[in-house]
Short mmCIF file of C-alpha atoms in Angstrom, two decimals:
data_model
loop_
_atom_site.label_atom_id
_atom_site.label_comp_id
_atom_site.label_asym_id
_atom_site.label_seq_id
_atom_site.Cartn_x
_atom_site.Cartn_y
_atom_site.Cartn_z
CA UNK A 1 -17.79 174.33 51.94
CA UNK A 2 -16.66 177.36 50.78
CA UNK A 3 -14.64 177.88 53.78
CA UNK A 4 -12.84 174.52 52.99
CA UNK A 5 -11.63 175.70 49.06
CA UNK A 6 -8.12 176.64 50.07
CA UNK A 7 -5.59 174.71 51.96
CA UNK A 8 -2.82 176.95 53.15
CA UNK A 9 -2.35 180.72 51.96
CA UNK A 10 0.50 182.93 52.24
CA UNK A 11 0.62 186.72 52.12
CA UNK A 12 2.99 188.46 50.01
CA UNK A 13 4.00 191.03 52.00
CA UNK A 14 6.75 192.98 50.19
CA UNK A 15 4.91 195.76 48.35
CA UNK A 16 6.01 198.54 46.56
CA UNK A 17 4.16 202.01 45.60
CA UNK A 18 5.84 204.29 43.21
CA UNK A 19 8.80 202.63 44.22
CA UNK A 20 7.66 203.52 48.04
CA UNK A 21 7.14 200.62 50.88
CA UNK A 22 3.15 199.98 51.40
CA UNK A 23 2.13 197.60 53.94
CA UNK A 24 -0.77 194.86 53.50
CA UNK A 25 -3.62 196.91 54.74
CA UNK A 26 -2.52 200.20 54.23
CA UNK A 27 -3.89 203.27 52.10
CA UNK A 28 -2.86 204.42 49.15
CA UNK A 29 -0.86 207.29 49.43
CA UNK A 30 -2.31 209.26 46.24
CA UNK A 31 -5.15 207.98 44.54
CA UNK A 32 -4.99 210.14 41.47
CA UNK A 33 -3.68 208.93 38.24
CA UNK A 34 -1.74 205.77 36.83
CA UNK A 35 0.36 204.15 39.42
CA UNK A 36 2.47 201.27 40.20
CA UNK A 37 2.53 198.19 42.79
CA UNK A 38 5.28 196.27 42.70
CA UNK A 39 6.64 192.75 44.82
CA UNK A 40 9.43 191.36 44.93
CA UNK A 41 10.36 187.78 44.46
CA UNK A 42 7.64 185.67 45.07
CA UNK A 43 8.52 181.42 45.92
CA UNK A 44 6.03 178.56 46.14
CA UNK A 45 6.23 177.71 49.02
CA UNK A 46 7.70 173.93 49.65
CA UNK A 47 5.57 170.96 49.52
CA UNK A 48 2.44 172.99 47.06
CA UNK A 49 1.61 171.84 44.11
CA UNK A 50 1.84 174.52 41.15
CA UNK A 51 -1.00 173.61 39.06
CA UNK A 52 -3.22 174.02 42.05
CA UNK A 53 -1.95 177.67 43.57
CA UNK A 54 -3.32 180.76 43.04
CA UNK A 55 -2.55 184.31 43.07
CA UNK A 56 -5.23 186.58 45.20
CA UNK A 57 -5.17 190.22 44.85
CA UNK A 58 -7.38 192.97 45.94
CA UNK A 59 -4.60 195.96 45.28
CA UNK A 60 -7.36 198.59 45.53
CA UNK A 61 -8.41 199.33 42.20
CA UNK A 62 -8.23 197.83 38.67
CA UNK A 63 -4.78 197.16 36.78
CA UNK A 64 -2.91 195.62 34.07
CA UNK A 65 -1.26 193.04 36.21
CA UNK A 66 2.43 191.30 34.97
CA UNK A 67 4.06 188.77 36.08
CA UNK A 68 7.84 188.35 35.05
CA UNK A 69 8.81 184.99 35.43
CA UNK A 70 12.15 183.52 36.02
CA UNK A 71 13.10 182.18 32.83
CA UNK A 72 12.83 185.25 31.02
CA UNK A 73 8.90 185.11 29.90
CA UNK A 74 5.55 187.06 30.96
CA UNK A 75 2.21 187.43 30.74
CA UNK A 76 0.18 189.88 31.79
CA UNK A 77 -4.10 189.61 33.15
CA UNK A 78 -6.39 192.40 33.52
CA UNK A 79 -7.01 192.47 37.71
CA UNK A 80 -10.63 193.83 38.85
CA UNK A 81 -12.83 193.00 41.07
CA UNK A 82 -14.37 189.91 38.89
CA UNK A 83 -10.97 188.38 38.40
CA UNK A 84 -8.30 188.64 41.43
CA UNK A 85 -7.01 184.96 41.34
CA UNK A 86 -4.43 183.70 39.02
CA UNK A 87 -3.41 180.69 38.18
CA UNK A 88 0.97 180.27 38.33
CA UNK A 89 2.86 179.15 35.77
CA UNK A 90 6.45 179.07 37.57
CA UNK A 91 7.28 178.15 40.41
CA UNK A 92 9.28 182.06 41.01
CA UNK A 93 8.31 184.93 39.70
CA UNK A 94 7.74 188.95 40.18
CA UNK A 95 4.76 191.12 40.31
CA UNK A 96 4.09 194.17 38.81
CA UNK A 97 0.77 196.36 38.23
CA UNK A 98 -0.47 199.48 36.66
CA UNK A 99 -3.22 200.64 38.92
CA UNK A 100 -5.85 203.20 38.95
CA UNK A 101 -7.99 203.57 42.07
CA UNK A 102 -11.26 202.92 39.81
CA UNK A 103 -13.73 200.10 40.28
CA UNK A 104 -16.02 199.02 37.59
CA UNK A 105 -17.87 200.62 35.01
CA UNK A 106 -15.25 203.71 36.18
CA UNK A 107 -16.22 204.57 39.85
CA UNK A 108 -13.64 206.18 41.50
CA UNK A 109 -12.07 203.79 44.56
CA UNK A 110 -11.53 206.87 46.93
CA UNK A 111 -10.31 204.78 49.66
CA UNK A 112 -8.15 202.73 47.98
CA UNK A 113 -5.61 200.87 49.73
CA UNK A 114 -3.52 197.27 49.88
CA UNK A 115 -6.39 194.97 50.98
CA UNK A 116 -5.35 191.30 50.43
CA UNK A 117 -2.02 189.83 48.77
CA UNK A 118 -1.90 186.09 49.19
CA UNK A 119 -0.38 182.69 47.52
CA UNK A 120 -3.40 180.14 47.79
CA UNK A 121 -3.25 176.82 47.38
CA UNK A 122 -6.44 175.72 46.49
CA UNK A 123 -8.20 172.35 47.17
CA UNK A 124 -9.42 171.57 43.68
CA UNK A 125 -11.98 168.43 44.40
CA UNK A 126 -13.70 170.70 47.01
CA UNK A 127 -13.68 173.57 44.31
CA UNK A 128 -14.61 171.48 41.16
CA UNK A 129 -17.72 169.43 43.77
CA UNK A 130 -18.51 173.55 44.77
CA UNK A 131 -19.07 174.30 41.57
CA UNK A 132 -20.84 171.83 40.32
CA UNK A 133 -23.47 172.09 43.04
CA UNK A 134 -23.47 176.17 42.64
CA UNK A 135 -24.49 175.04 38.64
CA UNK A 136 -26.78 172.79 40.17
CA UNK A 137 -28.15 175.39 42.23
CA UNK A 138 -28.36 178.11 39.83
CA UNK A 139 -30.04 175.78 37.44
CA UNK A 140 -32.96 174.82 39.84
CA UNK A 141 -33.62 178.89 40.40
CA UNK A 142 -33.83 179.51 36.62
CA UNK A 143 -35.65 176.37 35.88
CA UNK A 144 -38.45 177.49 38.36
CA UNK A 145 -40.97 174.44 38.24
CA UNK A 146 -39.99 172.02 35.93
CA UNK A 147 -40.59 168.78 36.22
CA UNK A 148 -36.46 168.16 36.45
CA UNK A 149 -35.98 171.10 38.98
CA UNK A 150 -37.02 168.47 42.24
CA UNK A 151 -34.60 165.20 41.19
CA UNK A 152 -31.79 167.49 39.93
CA UNK A 153 -32.07 169.27 43.52
CA UNK A 154 -32.82 165.24 45.23
CA UNK A 155 -29.62 164.10 43.58
CA UNK A 156 -27.06 166.90 45.27
CA UNK A 157 -28.34 166.45 48.68
CA UNK A 158 -27.92 162.53 48.49
CA UNK A 159 -24.26 163.54 47.14
CA UNK A 160 -24.02 165.83 49.39
CA UNK A 161 -24.99 163.35 52.35
CA UNK A 162 -21.61 160.98 51.25
CA UNK A 163 -19.17 164.02 52.54
CA UNK A 164 -17.16 163.39 55.37
CA UNK A 165 -16.95 166.60 56.76
CA UNK A 166 -14.88 168.01 59.75
CA UNK A 167 -17.33 168.70 62.63
CA UNK A 168 -14.36 168.99 65.74
CA UNK A 169 -15.49 172.57 67.29
CA UNK A 170 -11.76 174.22 67.33
CA UNK A 171 -10.83 173.37 63.96
CA UNK A 172 -14.73 174.21 62.21
CA UNK A 173 -15.01 177.19 63.77
CA UNK A 174 -11.21 178.74 63.07
CA UNK A 175 -11.89 177.90 59.31
CA UNK A 176 -15.36 179.90 59.61
CA UNK A 177 -14.37 183.13 61.74
CA UNK A 178 -13.79 185.49 58.83
CA UNK A 179 -17.48 184.54 58.08
CA UNK A 180 -19.43 187.51 58.39
CA UNK A 181 -22.78 185.27 60.19
CA UNK A 182 -19.71 183.69 62.54
CA UNK A 183 -19.08 187.13 63.94
CA UNK A 184 -22.68 188.21 64.52
CA UNK A 185 -23.41 185.04 66.09
CA UNK A 186 -20.70 185.51 69.03
CA UNK A 187 -17.62 186.44 69.92
CA UNK A 188 -14.84 184.30 68.67
CA UNK A 189 -12.99 182.41 71.16
CA UNK A 190 -9.19 184.21 71.51
CA UNK A 191 -7.41 181.10 70.47
CA UNK A 192 -8.22 181.04 66.76
CA UNK A 193 -5.96 178.58 64.78
CA UNK A 194 -4.81 181.58 62.25
CA UNK A 195 -4.12 178.78 59.68
CA UNK A 196 -6.38 175.81 60.25
CA UNK A 197 -5.64 173.00 58.62
CA UNK A 198 -7.62 171.95 55.12
CA UNK A 199 -9.75 168.35 54.70
CA UNK A 200 -7.59 165.09 55.58
CA UNK A 201 -7.10 162.38 53.34
CA UNK A 202 -10.52 160.30 54.21
CA UNK A 203 -12.54 163.46 53.76
CA UNK A 204 -10.99 165.09 50.59
CA UNK A 205 -11.58 161.01 49.26
CA UNK A 206 -15.08 161.51 50.33
CA UNK A 207 -15.48 164.64 48.06
CA UNK A 208 -14.25 162.91 45.03
CA UNK A 209 -16.98 160.21 45.71
CA UNK A 210 -19.99 162.26 46.49
CA UNK A 211 -18.61 164.37 43.20
CA UNK A 212 -18.43 161.11 41.07
CA UNK A 213 -21.87 160.15 42.70
CA UNK A 214 -23.50 163.27 41.06
CA UNK A 215 -21.99 163.74 38.43
CA UNK A 216 -23.49 160.16 37.43
CA UNK A 217 -26.72 161.14 38.21
CA UNK A 218 -26.64 164.43 36.33
CA UNK A 219 -25.96 161.99 33.34
CA UNK A 220 -28.57 159.42 33.89
CA UNK A 221 -31.16 162.73 34.45
CA UNK A 222 -30.06 164.00 30.92
CA UNK A 223 -30.48 160.85 29.27
CA UNK A 224 -34.29 160.91 30.52
CA UNK A 225 -34.96 164.41 29.71
CA UNK A 226 -34.56 164.96 25.60
CA UNK A 227 -33.45 168.54 24.97
CA UNK A 228 -35.04 170.99 24.20
CA UNK A 229 -34.08 173.52 22.03
CA UNK A 230 -30.46 174.48 21.45
CA UNK A 231 -28.40 178.30 22.39
CA UNK A 232 -25.22 179.32 22.03
CA UNK A 233 -23.27 181.43 24.33
CA UNK A 234 -20.07 183.48 23.66
CA UNK A 235 -17.84 185.46 25.54
CA UNK A 236 -17.97 189.51 25.01
CA UNK A 237 -16.78 192.61 26.61
CA UNK A 238 -18.69 195.56 26.13
CA UNK A 239 -16.64 198.91 26.88
CA UNK A 240 -18.12 202.31 26.31
CA UNK A 241 -15.96 204.49 24.95
CA UNK A 242 -17.31 207.45 26.31
CA UNK A 243 -18.30 206.73 30.14
CA UNK A 244 -17.43 207.50 33.73
CA UNK A 245 -13.73 207.72 32.57
CA UNK A 246 -10.99 209.63 30.56
CA UNK A 247 -10.34 208.33 26.91
CA UNK A 248 -6.58 207.12 27.96
CA UNK A 249 -8.63 204.96 31.36
CA UNK A 250 -10.63 203.42 28.40
CA UNK A 251 -7.80 202.52 26.04
CA UNK A 252 -6.09 201.03 29.43
CA UNK A 253 -9.63 199.37 30.45
CA UNK A 254 -9.56 197.65 26.82
CA UNK A 255 -5.87 196.43 27.13
CA UNK A 256 -6.60 195.06 30.70
CA UNK A 257 -9.82 193.27 29.36
CA UNK A 258 -8.15 192.07 26.30
CA UNK A 259 -5.41 190.86 28.34
CA UNK A 260 -7.84 188.02 30.25
CA UNK A 261 -9.70 187.35 27.31
CA UNK A 262 -6.67 186.01 25.23
CA UNK A 263 -5.13 184.16 28.42
CA UNK A 264 -8.89 182.88 28.87
CA UNK A 265 -8.65 181.47 25.91
CA UNK A 266 -5.09 179.56 25.82
CA UNK A 267 -6.30 177.91 29.18
CA UNK A 268 -9.96 177.25 28.06
CA UNK A 269 -9.44 176.58 24.03
CA UNK A 270 -13.08 175.95 23.67
CA UNK A 271 -13.57 179.18 24.64
CA UNK A 272 -15.40 181.39 21.98
CA UNK A 273 -15.57 185.39 22.53
CA UNK A 274 -16.85 188.18 20.15
CA UNK A 275 -15.68 191.97 20.25
CA UNK A 276 -17.39 195.44 18.23
CA UNK A 277 -15.35 198.33 17.56
CA UNK A 278 -13.01 198.41 15.33
CA UNK A 279 -11.69 201.65 17.24
CA UNK A 280 -10.70 199.41 20.19
CA UNK A 281 -8.94 196.44 17.90
CA UNK A 282 -6.91 200.33 16.79
CA UNK A 283 -6.22 201.52 19.44
CA UNK A 284 -4.48 197.92 20.80
CA UNK A 285 -2.76 198.37 17.80
CA UNK A 286 -0.80 201.49 19.23
CA UNK A 287 -1.20 200.06 22.92
CA UNK A 288 0.20 196.82 22.86
CA UNK A 289 1.09 195.42 19.23
CA UNK A 290 1.96 192.29 21.04
CA UNK A 291 -1.32 191.79 22.37
CA UNK A 292 -2.79 192.58 18.93
CA UNK A 293 -1.08 190.34 16.92
CA UNK A 294 -1.90 187.35 19.52
CA UNK A 295 -5.65 188.56 18.88
CA UNK A 296 -4.76 188.47 15.02
CA UNK A 297 -3.92 184.51 15.40
CA UNK A 298 -6.90 183.22 17.97
CA UNK A 299 -9.10 185.49 14.67
CA UNK A 300 -7.64 182.55 12.44
CA UNK A 301 -8.09 180.35 14.93
CA UNK A 302 -11.70 180.59 15.40
CA UNK A 303 -11.55 181.28 19.34
CA UNK A 304 -11.95 185.40 18.66
CA UNK A 305 -14.31 186.63 16.75
CA UNK A 306 -14.04 190.35 15.53
CA UNK A 307 -18.35 192.09 15.06
CA UNK A 308 -20.57 194.47 14.07
CA UNK A 309 -18.34 196.34 11.24
CA UNK A 310 -19.12 199.31 12.65
CA UNK A 311 -15.66 201.68 14.10
CA UNK A 312 -17.89 202.04 17.29
CA UNK A 313 -21.27 201.17 18.86
CA UNK A 314 -23.06 204.38 17.89
CA UNK A 315 -26.45 205.65 18.73
CA UNK A 316 -29.02 204.80 15.98
CA UNK A 317 -31.03 207.22 16.94
CA UNK A 318 -29.28 211.16 16.87
CA UNK A 319 -26.69 210.64 14.08
CA UNK A 320 -27.75 211.32 10.64
CA UNK A 321 -27.93 209.07 7.55
CA UNK A 322 -24.61 209.90 6.12
CA UNK A 323 -22.95 209.18 10.07
CA UNK A 324 -23.93 205.84 9.98
CA UNK A 325 -23.06 204.48 7.02
CA UNK A 326 -19.32 206.02 7.53
CA UNK A 327 -19.41 204.34 11.28
CA UNK A 328 -20.24 201.15 8.76
CA UNK A 329 -17.46 202.39 5.70
CA UNK A 330 -15.00 202.94 7.99
CA UNK A 331 -15.65 200.02 10.61
CA UNK A 332 -15.63 197.26 7.76
CA UNK A 333 -12.68 198.61 5.99
CA UNK A 334 -10.36 198.49 9.32
CA UNK A 335 -11.59 194.56 9.87
CA UNK A 336 -11.71 193.62 6.37
CA UNK A 337 -7.81 194.77 6.47
CA UNK A 338 -6.66 193.71 9.72
CA UNK A 339 -9.08 190.38 10.19
CA UNK A 340 -9.26 189.24 6.46
CA UNK A 341 -13.17 189.97 6.18
CA UNK A 342 -16.34 191.90 5.93
CA UNK A 343 -19.27 191.63 9.14
CA UNK A 344 -22.43 189.91 7.58
CA UNK A 345 -24.22 190.87 11.59
CA UNK A 346 -24.48 194.33 13.08
CA UNK A 347 -23.71 194.80 16.78
CA UNK A 348 -25.78 197.26 18.92
CA UNK A 349 -26.98 195.84 22.07
CA UNK A 350 -26.53 198.82 24.24
CA UNK A 351 -27.95 201.62 21.73
CA UNK A 352 -30.44 204.46 22.84
CA UNK A 353 -32.33 204.46 20.38
CA UNK A 354 -33.72 202.67 17.19
CA UNK A 355 -35.99 205.28 15.65
#
């Protein structure tokens, strides 16, 4: 099903690396330091739905991605291997990325290249059903031999049986050809359709029917099994101030992360997020005052929770008691001055010792 998550795609091939032309698939000319990747005007293809179009990027490193829209507005996001797809908010924009040749945890990417850049018209209905099925499978794995697992899986299988799925050889093989397992099974034919069509109207209607059936079945199961306990979920970004990157990169990493989170909160108002370390906020005040003000607004709205009351998340084994006291003193002073409150919860999820 994953091969039918998109209807169509269009490659974006007007990239410049520090002002020099860079072709799709080409390696970066240089990997040291901070660079700029930019793309000229991007236009939504005729007939595509703006609400179902995403920008799908693999530029070779981690970046602060900025989309400049035709009306003069702009928006920024963090780009990394876990955040590669971005919803468009206008039909026309240009792209710029402040980028470094690094991967998660600060690991250098010594083979940085312009891997992928495309506009993708996603099939929202297929993607929603795919995510629901994935949630059922993941829940079944987590619950193990719980009594609810077997009926939950059987209802997912019943929903799958409702699908009218493509079966003609040529379009099916053209869609699934990128799969690694397809490459291993046989030599692919030379006449593959480079842009195979997505689902037709009847097939898409069967997806909607299957998803509604599965959702109804899951609601029925939920009513049959009383809740057992409660748990709260909040987003968090663990940002080490001293890790496999220089301090400048730690500051950029925080800025990229916070742009991603503020954007997610705007899109999903039910999301809550917590973030520790007064030093990160102090850096942000200097590096991106507008983003800092946005975070202050989200704190007032209750979506973003500063937490921990300390200047950083310190080791609790080596420092002297006076050092830990000052972590709290300066941290609490900062949070009270910038966000109007002090913290009652200590936050040390990655401490090296508590002796």
